[in-house]
Coordinates of C-alpha atoms in Angstrom, one line a residue:
M16 CA 17.1 12.3 42.3
L17 CA 15.6 9.6 43.5
L18 CA 14.8 8.1 46.8
K19 CA 16.7 4.7 46.2
E20 CA 19.4 6.9 45.8
L21 CA 18.7 9.6 49.5
S22 CA 20.8 6.9 51.0
A23 CA 23.5 6.6 49.5
L24 CA 23.8 10.1 49.9
A25 CA 24.6 12.8 52.7
S26 CA 20.9 13.4 53.8
P27 CA 19.2 15.5 56.1
L28 CA 17.2 12.3 56.5
N29 CA 17.8 8.6 58.5
D30 CA 17.4 5.3 56.8
Q31 CA 14.3 4.3 58.5
Q32 CA 12.9 8.2 58.0
I33 CA 13.8 7.3 54.7
G34 CA 11.8 4.4 54.4
Q35 CA 9.2 5.3 55.5
L36 CA 9.1 8.0 53.0
Q37 CA 9.7 6.0 49.5
K38 CA 7.3 3.7 51.7
T39 CA 4.7 6.1 52.3
V40 CA 4.5 8.2 48.4
A41 CA 4.8 4.8 47.0
D42 CA 1.1 4.9 45.6
L43 CA 0.7 9.1 44.8
S44 CA 0.4 10.5 42.1
P45 CA 2.4 12.8 39.8
Q46 CA -0.1 15.8 41.3
Q47 CA -0.3 14.7 45.1
L48 CA 3.6 14.5 45.1
A49 CA 3.7 18.4 43.3
W50 CA 0.9 19.2 46.2
I51 CA 3.0 17.7 49.3
S52 CA 6.4 19.2 48.4
G53 CA 4.1 22.7 48.7
Y54 CA 2.9 21.1 51.4
F55 CA 6.2 20.4 52.9
W56 CA 7.4 23.5 51.9
G57 CA 5.8 25.3 52.8
L58 CA 6.3 24.0 56.8
S59 CA 9.6 24.9 56.4
Q60 CA 9.2 28.3 55.9
T61 CA 6.7 28.5 59.0
P62 CA 8.3 30.0 62.3
A63 CA 7.3 27.2 64.4
A64 CA 9.3 24.6 62.6
A65 CA 12.7 24.3 63.7
G66 CA 11.0 23.7 67.5
A67 CA 8.8 21.9 66.8
T68 CA 8.0 18.5 67.6
P69 CA 8.4 15.6 64.7
Q70 CA 5.7 14.4 62.9
P71 CA 5.6 10.8 62.1
L72 CA 6.8 11.5 58.1
A73 CA 4.1 8.6 57.5
A74 CA 1.4 10.2 59.1
A75 CA 2.4 14.1 57.9
V76 CA 2.4 12.7 54.3
A77 CA -1.5 10.8 54.4
T78 CA -2.0 14.7 56.3
A79 CA -0.8 16.4 53.3
A80 CA -1.8 13.6 50.6
K81 CA -5.7 14.0 51.7
P82 CA -7.6 16.4 49.8
A83 CA -11.0 17.6 50.7
G84 CA -12.6 16.1 48.0
K85 CA -12.1 15.7 44.7
L86 CA -13.7 17.0 40.9
T87 CA -15.3 14.9 39.2
I88 CA -16.1 15.9 35.4
I89 CA -19.1 14.5 33.7
Y90 CA -19.1 15.5 29.4
A91 CA -22.1 14.8 28.1
S92 CA -20.8 15.1 24.2
Q93 CA -22.6 14.6 20.7
T94 CA -19.6 15.5 18.1
G95 CA -17.0 16.6 20.5
N96 CA -17.0 19.5 21.2
A97 CA -18.3 19.1 25.3
K98 CA -15.9 16.2 25.2
G99 CA -12.7 18.7 24.1
V100 CA -13.9 21.6 27.4
A101 CA -14.0 18.8 29.2
K102 CA -10.4 17.7 28.7
S103 CA -8.8 21.3 28.4
L104 CA -11.1 21.5 32.2
E105 CA -9.6 18.4 33.4
A106 CA -5.8 20.0 32.4
A107 CA -6.5 23.2 34.5
A108 CA -7.3 21.2 37.4
Q109 CA -3.8 18.6 37.0
A110 CA -2.5 22.0 36.0
D111 CA -3.5 23.2 39.8
G112 CA -2.5 20.1 41.5
I113 CA -6.6 19.4 42.4
E114 CA -6.5 15.7 41.8
V115 CA -9.0 15.0 39.0
S116 CA -11.7 12.2 37.1
L117 CA -12.7 12.5 33.7
Y118 CA -15.7 10.6 32.6
S119 CA -18.1 10.3 29.4
A120 CA -22.0 10.7 30.4
D121 CA -22.2 6.7 29.8
D122 CA -18.9 5.6 31.3
Y123 CA -19.8 6.9 34.0
K124 CA -21.8 5.3 37.3
P125 CA -24.9 7.2 38.3
R126 CA -25.1 5.6 41.6
D127 CA -21.2 6.6 42.2
L128 CA -22.7 10.5 41.8
A129 CA -23.4 9.5 46.6
K130 CA -19.7 9.4 47.0
E131 CA -18.5 12.6 45.3
T132 CA -17.8 16.3 46.9
H133 CA -17.5 18.8 44.0
L134 CA -19.1 17.6 39.7
V135 CA -18.7 19.8 37.1
I136 CA -20.5 18.2 34.5
V137 CA -20.0 20.1 30.1
A138 CA -23.0 19.1 28.1
S139 CA -24.4 19.9 25.1
T140 CA -28.0 19.4 23.7
N141 CA -29.1 17.4 21.3
G142 CA -31.6 17.6 18.3
E143 CA -35.2 19.3 19.8
G144 CA -34.0 19.1 23.7
E145 CA -32.3 16.2 24.1
P146 CA -29.2 15.4 25.2
P147 CA -26.6 13.5 23.8
D148 CA -26.8 9.3 22.8
N149 CA -23.5 9.4 26.1
A150 CA -25.7 11.1 28.6
I151 CA -29.1 9.7 27.7
S152 CA -29.2 6.8 30.9
L153 CA -27.3 9.4 33.2
H154 CA -30.2 11.9 31.8
E155 CA -32.9 8.7 33.3
F156 CA -31.7 8.7 36.4
L157 CA -31.0 11.5 38.2
Q158 CA -34.6 12.7 37.2
S159 CA -36.2 8.6 38.3
K160 CA -36.8 7.7 41.5
K161 CA -33.6 5.7 41.9
A162 CA -31.7 9.1 41.6
P163 CA -29.9 9.8 45.7
K164 CA -29.8 12.8 47.8
L165 CA -26.3 14.9 46.8
D166 CA -27.1 17.5 49.7
K167 CA -23.0 17.6 50.1
L168 CA -22.1 17.7 47.0
Q169 CA -21.3 20.9 45.4
Y170 CA -21.6 21.2 40.8
A171 CA -20.8 23.3 37.7
V172 CA -23.0 23.1 34.8
L173 CA -21.9 25.2 31.2
G174 CA -24.1 23.6 28.1
L175 CA -23.0 24.2 24.8
G176 CA -26.0 24.9 22.1
D177 CA -26.6 27.3 19.3
S178 CA -29.0 30.3 20.0
S179 CA -30.7 30.2 16.7
Y180 CA -32.7 26.6 17.5
E181 CA -35.9 26.9 20.4
F182 CA -33.6 24.3 22.7
F183 CA -31.0 26.5 23.1
C184 CA -28.5 24.6 25.8
Q185 CA -31.8 22.2 27.0
T186 CA -29.1 20.1 28.1
G187 CA -27.3 21.5 30.1
K188 CA -30.9 23.3 31.7
D189 CA -31.5 20.4 32.9
F190 CA -28.9 18.3 34.3
D191 CA -29.1 22.1 36.4
T192 CA -32.2 21.4 37.5
F193 CA -31.9 18.4 38.2
L194 CA -29.2 18.4 40.5
S195 CA -30.9 21.4 42.5
K196 CA -33.7 19.1 43.3
L197 CA -31.4 16.4 44.5
G198 CA -30.1 18.8 46.8
A199 CA -26.9 19.8 45.7
K200 CA -25.8 23.3 45.8
A201 CA -24.7 25.0 42.5
I202 CA -20.2 26.2 42.7
T203 CA -21.0 29.4 40.3
P204 CA -24.4 29.8 38.4
R205 CA -24.8 27.2 35.0
I206 CA -23.5 29.4 31.7
D207 CA -24.8 28.2 29.0
C208 CA -22.8 29.4 25.8
D209 CA -24.2 29.9 22.1
V210 CA -21.6 28.7 18.9
D211 CA -18.7 30.8 19.3
Y212 CA -18.1 29.5 23.3
E213 CA -14.2 29.5 23.9
G214 CA -14.3 32.9 26.2
D215 CA -17.1 32.7 27.6
A216 CA -16.2 28.7 28.5
E217 CA -12.6 30.5 29.6
R218 CA -13.9 32.8 32.2
W219 CA -16.5 30.1 33.4
R220 CA -13.4 27.6 33.9
S221 CA -11.4 29.7 35.3
D222 CA -14.5 31.0 37.9
V223 CA -15.0 27.1 38.4
L224 CA -11.8 26.0 39.2
G225 CA -11.3 28.4 41.5
K226 CA -13.9 28.1 43.1
V227 CA -13.3 23.7 43.5
K228 CA -10.2 25.3 45.7
E229 CA -11.5 27.2 47.5
T230 CA -12.3 23.6 48.8
I231 CA -10.2 21.1 47.6
G232 CA -6.9 23.1 48.1
G233 CA -4.5 23.1 45.6
G234 CA 0.1 23.5 46.0
A235 CA 0.8 23.8 42.5
S236 CA 1.3 27.7 41.3
E237 CA -1.4 28.5 38.7
V238 CA -0.9 27.4 35.5
V239 CA -2.1 28.9 32.2
V240 CA -3.7 26.0 29.8
P241 CA -5.6 27.7 26.8
L242 CA -8.9 25.9 26.4
H243 CA -7.9 23.9 23.7
A244 CA -5.1 21.7 25.6
A245 CA -6.1 18.1 25.2
T246 CA -8.1 18.0 23.1
S247 CA -6.8 15.5 20.7
V248 CA -9.6 12.9 20.0
G249 CA -6.9 9.8 17.9
T250 CA -5.5 11.9 15.1
A251 CA -1.7 11.8 15.5
S252 CA -1.8 15.3 13.7
A253 CA 0.0 18.4 14.1
Y254 CA -3.1 19.0 13.0
S255 CA -6.8 20.1 14.9
K256 CA -9.8 22.7 15.0
Q257 CA -7.0 25.3 16.5
N258 CA -4.3 24.8 14.5
P259 CA -6.1 23.9 10.3
Y260 CA -4.4 22.7 7.6
T261 CA -3.9 24.3 4.1
A262 CA -5.6 21.9 2.3
E263 CA -5.8 21.3 -2.1
L264 CA -9.5 21.4 -3.6
V265 CA -9.3 18.8 -6.1
A266 CA -12.6 18.4 -7.2
N267 CA -16.2 20.7 -7.4
Q268 CA -18.2 18.7 -9.3
K269 CA -21.9 19.6 -9.5
I270 CA -23.9 16.9 -8.6
T271 CA -27.8 17.8 -9.3
G272 CA -28.9 18.1 -13.0
R273 CA -28.7 20.6 -15.5
D274 CA -32.7 21.3 -14.3
S275 CA -32.8 21.1 -10.6
G276 CA -34.1 23.5 -8.3
K277 CA -30.4 22.3 -6.1
D278 CA -26.7 22.5 -6.8
V279 CA -25.0 20.4 -4.5
R280 CA -21.4 20.2 -4.6
H281 CA -19.3 16.9 -4.8
I282 CA -16.4 18.3 -3.5
E283 CA -12.7 16.3 -2.4
I284 CA -9.9 18.0 -1.3
D285 CA -6.5 16.6 -0.7
L286 CA -5.5 16.4 2.9
G287 CA -1.2 15.9 1.4
E288 CA 1.0 14.8 3.9
S289 CA -0.3 16.4 7.0
G290 CA -0.6 12.4 8.5
L291 CA -5.5 13.6 9.3
T292 CA -6.9 10.9 9.9
Y293 CA -10.6 10.0 9.9
Q294 CA -13.3 7.3 10.5
P295 CA -16.6 6.7 8.8
G296 CA -19.3 9.4 10.5
D297 CA -16.1 12.0 11.3
A298 CA -16.9 15.1 9.6
L299 CA -14.2 17.9 8.8
G300 CA -14.3 21.5 9.5
V301 CA -14.6 23.8 7.4
Y302 CA -12.9 27.5 8.1
Y303 CA -14.1 30.0 5.6
T304 CA -13.8 33.6 4.2
N305 CA -16.4 35.4 4.5
S306 CA -18.3 36.8 0.4
P307 CA -16.3 40.4 0.4
A308 CA -19.3 42.2 -2.0
L309 CA -21.9 41.2 1.4
A310 CA -19.6 42.4 3.7
D311 CA -19.5 46.0 1.9
E312 CA -23.2 46.0 1.2
I313 CA -23.4 46.0 5.1
L314 CA -20.8 48.2 5.5
A315 CA -23.1 50.5 3.3
K316 CA -26.7 49.8 5.2
A317 CA -23.5 50.7 8.8
G318 CA -23.3 54.0 7.2
L319 CA -18.7 52.6 7.3
T320 CA -16.9 53.2 5.3
G321 CA -14.6 49.1 6.7
D322 CA -11.4 51.8 7.3
E323 CA -12.9 51.3 10.2
T324 CA -10.0 49.8 13.5
V325 CA -11.3 47.1 15.5
E326 CA -10.0 45.1 18.0
V327 CA -10.6 41.9 17.1
A328 CA -9.1 38.7 19.8
G329 CA -6.0 41.1 20.9
E330 CA -5.5 42.2 17.0
S331 CA -6.2 45.5 15.0
L332 CA -7.5 45.3 12.0
T333 CA -9.9 47.2 9.0
L334 CA -13.0 47.1 10.4
R335 CA -14.0 46.2 6.3
Q336 CA -11.0 42.9 6.8
A337 CA -13.0 41.8 10.2
L338 CA -16.0 41.3 7.9
I339 CA -14.8 39.6 5.5
E340 CA -12.7 37.0 8.1
K341 CA -13.0 37.0 11.8
F342 CA -17.4 37.7 11.9
E343 CA -20.7 35.7 11.3
I344 CA -22.3 37.8 8.3
T345 CA -24.1 35.7 6.9
A346 CA -26.9 33.6 8.9
S347 CA -28.5 36.5 11.9
N348 CA -29.2 34.5 14.9
P349 CA -32.3 35.8 17.4
Q350 CA -30.2 37.9 19.8
Q351 CA -28.7 40.1 17.0
V352 CA -32.5 40.8 16.0
A353 CA -33.7 42.1 19.1
A354 CA -31.0 44.0 18.8
F355 CA -30.3 45.8 16.6
A356 CA -34.3 45.6 17.5
E357 CA -33.3 48.1 20.1
L358 CA -30.8 50.0 18.1
S359 CA -33.3 50.7 15.1
G360 CA -36.0 51.6 16.7
S361 CA -37.7 49.5 14.6
K362 CA -41.4 48.8 15.2
K363 CA -41.5 45.8 13.1
L364 CA -38.2 44.1 14.4
Q365 CA -39.5 44.8 18.1
K366 CA -43.6 43.6 17.6
L367 CA -41.1 40.4 15.9
A368 CA -39.4 40.2 19.5
E369 CA -41.8 39.9 21.2
D370 CA -42.2 36.2 20.0
K371 CA -39.9 34.2 20.8
D372 CA -41.3 31.5 17.9
K373 CA -41.7 34.6 14.8
L374 CA -38.4 36.0 16.5
R375 CA -36.5 32.9 16.0
Q376 CA -38.0 31.8 12.9
Y377 CA -37.2 35.1 11.5
A378 CA -33.6 34.4 12.1
N379 CA -34.0 31.3 10.2
N380 CA -34.0 32.4 7.5
T381 CA -33.4 36.4 6.4
Q382 CA -29.9 36.7 6.3
V383 CA -27.7 39.6 8.2
A384 CA -27.0 42.3 5.7
D385 CA -30.9 42.1 5.4
V386 CA -31.7 42.4 8.9
L387 CA -30.2 45.7 8.6
G388 CA -32.6 46.9 5.9
E389 CA -35.2 46.7 8.1
K390 CA -34.2 50.1 8.7
K391 CA -32.3 52.0 8.0
T392 CA -28.9 53.4 10.7
K393 CA -26.4 54.5 11.3
L394 CA -23.7 52.2 13.4
T395 CA -20.5 53.2 15.1
A396 CA -17.7 50.3 14.1
E397 CA -18.7 49.7 18.2
Q398 CA -22.0 48.5 17.3
L399 CA -22.4 46.7 14.5
V400 CA -19.4 44.4 16.2
G401 CA -21.0 44.0 18.7
L402 CA -24.4 41.8 16.7
L403 CA -22.1 39.5 15.4
R404 CA -21.1 36.2 16.6
K405 CA -17.4 35.5 15.8
L406 CA -17.4 33.5 13.2
T407 CA -17.0 29.3 13.3
P408 CA -15.6 26.9 11.2
R409 CA -18.9 25.1 9.6
L410 CA -18.9 21.3 10.2
Y411 CA -19.7 19.0 7.0
S412 CA -20.9 14.8 7.1
I413 CA -17.4 13.3 4.9
A414 CA -18.7 11.1 2.6
S415 CA -15.7 9.6 2.2
S416 CA -13.4 6.2 3.5
Q417 CA -10.2 6.4 4.2
E418 CA -9.7 3.0 3.0
E419 CA -11.4 4.3 -0.2
V420 CA -9.2 7.5 -0.7
G421 CA -6.8 7.6 0.6
E422 CA -5.7 11.4 2.0
E423 CA -8.3 12.8 0.5
V424 CA -11.6 13.4 1.8
H425 CA -15.6 14.0 0.5
L426 CA -17.9 16.4 0.8
T427 CA -21.0 16.4 -0.1
V428 CA -22.3 19.8 -0.1
G429 CA -25.2 21.9 -0.8
L430 CA -25.6 25.4 -2.6
V431 CA -27.2 27.4 0.1
E432 CA -28.1 29.2 -2.2
F433 CA -32.8 31.6 -2.2
K434 CA -33.7 35.3 -2.6
N435 CA -35.7 37.8 -0.5
G436 CA -36.3 41.1 -2.8
D437 CA -33.8 42.0 -5.5
N438 CA -30.7 40.1 -4.4
T439 CA -29.7 36.3 -3.7
R440 CA -28.1 35.6 -0.5
V441 CA -25.6 32.8 -0.3
G442 CA -24.4 31.1 2.1
G443 CA -20.8 31.8 3.8
A444 CA -19.8 28.1 4.4
S445 CA -21.3 27.0 1.0
G446 CA -20.7 29.8 -1.4
F447 CA -17.2 29.7 -0.8
L448 CA -16.2 26.4 -0.9
A449 CA -18.7 25.9 -4.4
Q450 CA -17.6 29.8 -5.6
R451 CA -14.5 31.7 -4.0
A452 CA -12.6 27.9 -3.0
E453 CA -11.8 27.7 -6.6
E454 CA -10.2 29.7 -7.6
S455 CA -7.5 30.3 -4.7
G456 CA -8.0 26.4 -4.5
E457 CA -6.8 25.9 -0.5
V458 CA -9.3 25.2 2.3
K459 CA -8.0 25.2 5.8
V460 CA -9.6 22.1 7.3
F461 CA -9.8 19.2 11.0
I462 CA -11.2 16.9 11.4
E463 CA -14.2 16.5 13.7
H464 CA -14.2 12.8 15.3
N465 CA -17.9 12.3 16.5
D466 CA -18.1 8.7 18.5
N467 CA -21.7 8.4 18.3
F468 CA -22.3 8.3 14.7
K469 CA -20.2 5.2 13.9
L470 CA -20.9 2.1 11.6
P471 CA -20.7 -1.1 14.3
A472 CA -17.6 -2.9 14.6
D473 CA -19.0 -6.5 13.9
D474 CA -19.2 -6.8 10.1
D475 CA -22.0 -9.2 10.3
A476 CA -24.6 -6.9 11.7
P477 CA -27.3 -5.4 9.5
V478 CA -27.2 -2.0 8.4
I479 CA -31.1 0.3 7.9
M480 CA -29.6 4.5 7.0
V481 CA -31.9 7.0 6.7
G482 CA -30.4 9.6 4.3
P483 CA -32.5 11.8 2.0
G484 CA -30.5 14.9 0.4
T485 CA -26.7 15.7 1.4
G486 CA -27.3 13.4 4.3
I487 CA -26.4 10.9 1.7
A488 CA -22.6 11.9 2.7
P489 CA -22.1 9.5 5.4
F490 CA -24.3 6.4 3.7
R491 CA -20.8 6.7 1.1
A492 CA -17.9 6.5 4.1
F493 CA -20.5 4.0 5.4
L494 CA -20.8 2.0 2.4
Q495 CA -17.2 2.3 1.5
E496 CA -15.5 1.2 4.5
R497 CA -17.8 -1.6 4.2
D498 CA -16.8 -3.7 1.3
A499 CA -12.8 -2.4 1.7
R500 CA -13.5 -4.8 5.2
G501 CA -15.4 -6.5 3.0
A502 CA -18.1 -6.2 5.9
E503 CA -20.8 -9.5 5.1
G504 CA -23.5 -7.9 7.6
K505 CA -27.1 -6.6 4.6
N506 CA -26.7 -2.5 4.0
W507 CA -30.2 -1.0 2.7
L508 CA -30.5 2.9 2.2
F509 CA -33.4 4.7 2.0
F510 CA -32.8 7.6 0.0
G511 CA -34.7 10.7 -0.8
D512 CA -35.2 14.7 -3.1
R513 CA -37.0 16.1 -5.3
T514 CA -37.1 14.5 -8.6
F515 CA -35.4 11.1 -10.4
T516 CA -33.5 13.0 -12.8
Q517 CA -31.9 15.9 -11.5
D518 CA -31.2 14.6 -8.3
F519 CA -30.2 10.9 -7.7
L520 CA -27.3 12.3 -6.3
Y521 CA -24.6 9.2 -6.4
Q522 CA -26.8 7.2 -8.1
V523 CA -24.4 5.5 -10.1
E524 CA -22.3 4.7 -7.5
W525 CA -25.4 2.8 -5.7
Q526 CA -25.9 0.7 -8.7
K527 CA -23.0 -0.8 -9.2
Y528 CA -22.8 -1.3 -4.9
L529 CA -26.2 -2.8 -5.4
K530 CA -24.6 -5.2 -8.6
D531 CA -21.4 -6.1 -6.2
G532 CA -23.5 -6.8 -4.0
V533 CA -22.8 -4.1 -0.5
L534 CA -26.0 -2.8 -1.4
T535 CA -28.9 -5.9 -0.1
E536 CA -31.4 -2.9 -0.7
I537 CA -32.4 0.5 -2.1
D538 CA -35.7 2.1 -1.4
L539 CA -36.1 5.3 -3.4
A540 CA -38.2 8.7 -2.6
F541 CA -38.7 10.8 -5.1
S542 CA -41.3 13.9 -3.7
R543 CA -41.8 15.4 -6.9
D544 CA -42.3 12.5 -9.2
Q545 CA -45.9 12.0 -8.6
A546 CA -49.1 14.1 -7.4
E547 CA -49.2 13.2 -4.8
K548 CA -45.6 13.4 -2.1
V549 CA -43.8 10.8 -0.6
Y550 CA -41.1 11.0 1.4
V551 CA -38.8 8.7 3.3
Q552 CA -41.1 8.3 6.4
D553 CA -43.1 7.1 4.2
K554 CA -41.1 4.7 2.6
L555 CA -39.8 3.0 5.6
L556 CA -44.0 2.8 6.7
A557 CA -44.9 1.1 3.6
K558 CA -41.6 -1.4 4.9
G559 CA -42.7 -2.0 8.1
Q560 CA -42.4 -5.2 8.7
A561 CA -39.3 -5.7 7.0
V562 CA -37.7 -2.5 9.1
W563 CA -39.3 -4.5 12.4
Q564 CA -38.1 -8.1 11.3
W565 CA -34.5 -6.1 10.4
L566 CA -33.8 -4.5 13.6
Q567 CA -35.8 -7.3 15.6
D568 CA -32.4 -9.2 13.3
G569 CA -30.0 -6.8 15.5
A570 CA -29.8 -4.3 12.9
Y571 CA -28.7 -0.7 13.5
L572 CA -30.2 2.3 12.2
Y573 CA -28.9 5.6 11.3
I574 CA -30.6 8.8 10.8
C575 CA -28.5 12.4 8.4
G576 CA -30.0 15.4 7.9
D577 CA -32.7 18.1 9.4
A578 CA -33.3 17.8 12.8
T579 CA -36.2 19.8 12.6
R580 CA -38.7 18.5 10.3
M581 CA -37.4 15.0 8.4
A582 CA -35.3 14.0 12.0
K583 CA -38.6 14.4 13.8
D584 CA -41.2 12.4 10.8
V585 CA -38.8 9.3 10.5
H586 CA -39.6 8.6 14.6
E587 CA -42.3 9.6 14.3
A588 CA -42.9 6.8 11.3
L589 CA -40.5 4.4 13.9
I590 CA -42.8 4.1 16.4
T591 CA -45.1 4.0 13.8
V592 CA -43.8 1.1 12.2
I593 CA -42.9 -0.7 15.8
E594 CA -46.7 -0.6 17.2
Q595 CA -47.7 -1.7 14.4
H596 CA -45.4 -4.7 13.4
G597 CA -43.9 -4.9 17.0
G598 CA -47.4 -5.1 18.8
K599 CA -46.4 -2.7 21.2
S600 CA -47.7 0.6 22.7
R601 CA -46.4 4.2 21.5
E602 CA -44.5 4.3 25.3
D603 CA -43.1 0.9 24.7
A604 CA -42.0 2.1 20.9
E605 CA -40.2 5.0 22.5
N606 CA -39.2 3.2 25.3
Y607 CA -37.8 0.3 22.6
L608 CA -36.1 3.3 20.0
N609 CA -34.0 4.8 23.4
E610 CA -32.9 1.2 24.0
L611 CA -31.9 1.0 20.8
R612 CA -30.3 4.6 21.5
K613 CA -28.2 3.3 24.7
A614 CA -27.0 0.7 22.3
K615 CA -25.2 2.7 20.2
R616 CA -28.0 0.9 17.7
Y617 CA -30.0 3.9 17.2
Q618 CA -27.5 7.0 15.7
K619 CA -28.8 10.3 14.5
D620 CA -26.4 13.0 12.7
V621 CA -29.0 16.5 11.9
Y622 CA -28.4 19.1 11.9

């Protein structure tokens, strides 16, 4: 019933009270109205309600509507996972009747922290322990002299990361430390989530909201909101990470030469009538299944048949089926190696577990089957499953623009393949795309939007792209897009690989773009074509004066590829270029690049 209809119908309120009610609730949100509804209902059930002296209606509503504070959620997100968790938390808070505001870290004014009562930060970590691009300013502010005392603030932090990396969840740890030093009190201890984060994040969310409700309050009955609720980031499609689209794989072409030491595939996938849309810079999430032969090898090493029954997320499966469909059985991780060292009593692994750097290096270069092969150990099904992480989709930088390819999406996939003793090991997702998906012709996919790796809105802005190896993928999409849009801005590509004759990925396309004037300049670094190895960072240094001039002219700079070596080396080369040709100290050169990152003129897609 609408308020304006009350006066025309039988009502326990007189006209003056109706007027007060209409005036008082005019500016309230739906969540506040729901809270008030519950509050008034509660008042009506108290024994004293009938005989109590009536309070002016406006005063009663004002009292009921005034919370003890509000919840502010900030996400520091590079590829979208932290944003998804934050939006889910927002939806759950709204369902609980909590007043809540959600911000990307770069949209939040840091000085407003002094006004907050309850704060939640969901933070991923970028590169070597760096904050995501959208959180640089907030990260700097909290450790500066400008940061205010926050002794009235209650907060919680959730970190997202990958334990295979040295600086696991470092940004979340940083925010937790900064807030604590400023006097803020933790509502609940920080949680550091690994790649299969959903379960831990849901439990953390429930805990945080329970603590927040104790001090803020909430009138609506509790509603269960799945972690993936409200995570849409711009596509109208019904398909998402939680509901992937079964697409058709229409092309799988090797694009390295016959004598190349690498197997790189150009993959084309038909999105059909899925309604999935993407922009250059986005990623395609690919769900895959494991090799049955590899699952059988792991079962044999654990002394199991595979017929044992296990439960995964409430579903009962045979152990063999679970290994093929539900668990990561290719890449190992440091926690797994340390756990198996304890179970097996392997002295080699126990010694490795004592040195974090060596443990991480071993885990990053050894697959699960070979970890189990270090010492023959009889395991139970529960012990084996307890060692494994849940299978998570792989993200691949999209190598096409929809302006060019329509309902298709293209990928550039390097097949991970290496020898370990007599065994040939193949990557889980790359092996699936290069081999098994070809047989069925189907692959389950979703779009992962990346707002931190995007072409400039200004089509006249110059662009510098650095992408060796399969890091070339998004820049193929960039040039397709700029060509389709008729962008006038200059484009400069730095590409590198092993040899010109075997590893020049998409060579014909780059030559056509050069001829047509879409690609202004291209610099190539083939490391094994001469006695002294040459890499993309060497080409940047050699063209330092021109690179500096492009930056001065407003160029946007993009890097895609390996985070552990290439991205670091390119960053160092850029520092040198700015020092030598910009006449700056190292500190000023670092600050210059940092300012470019804040302005979204220096963007990385590294892995």
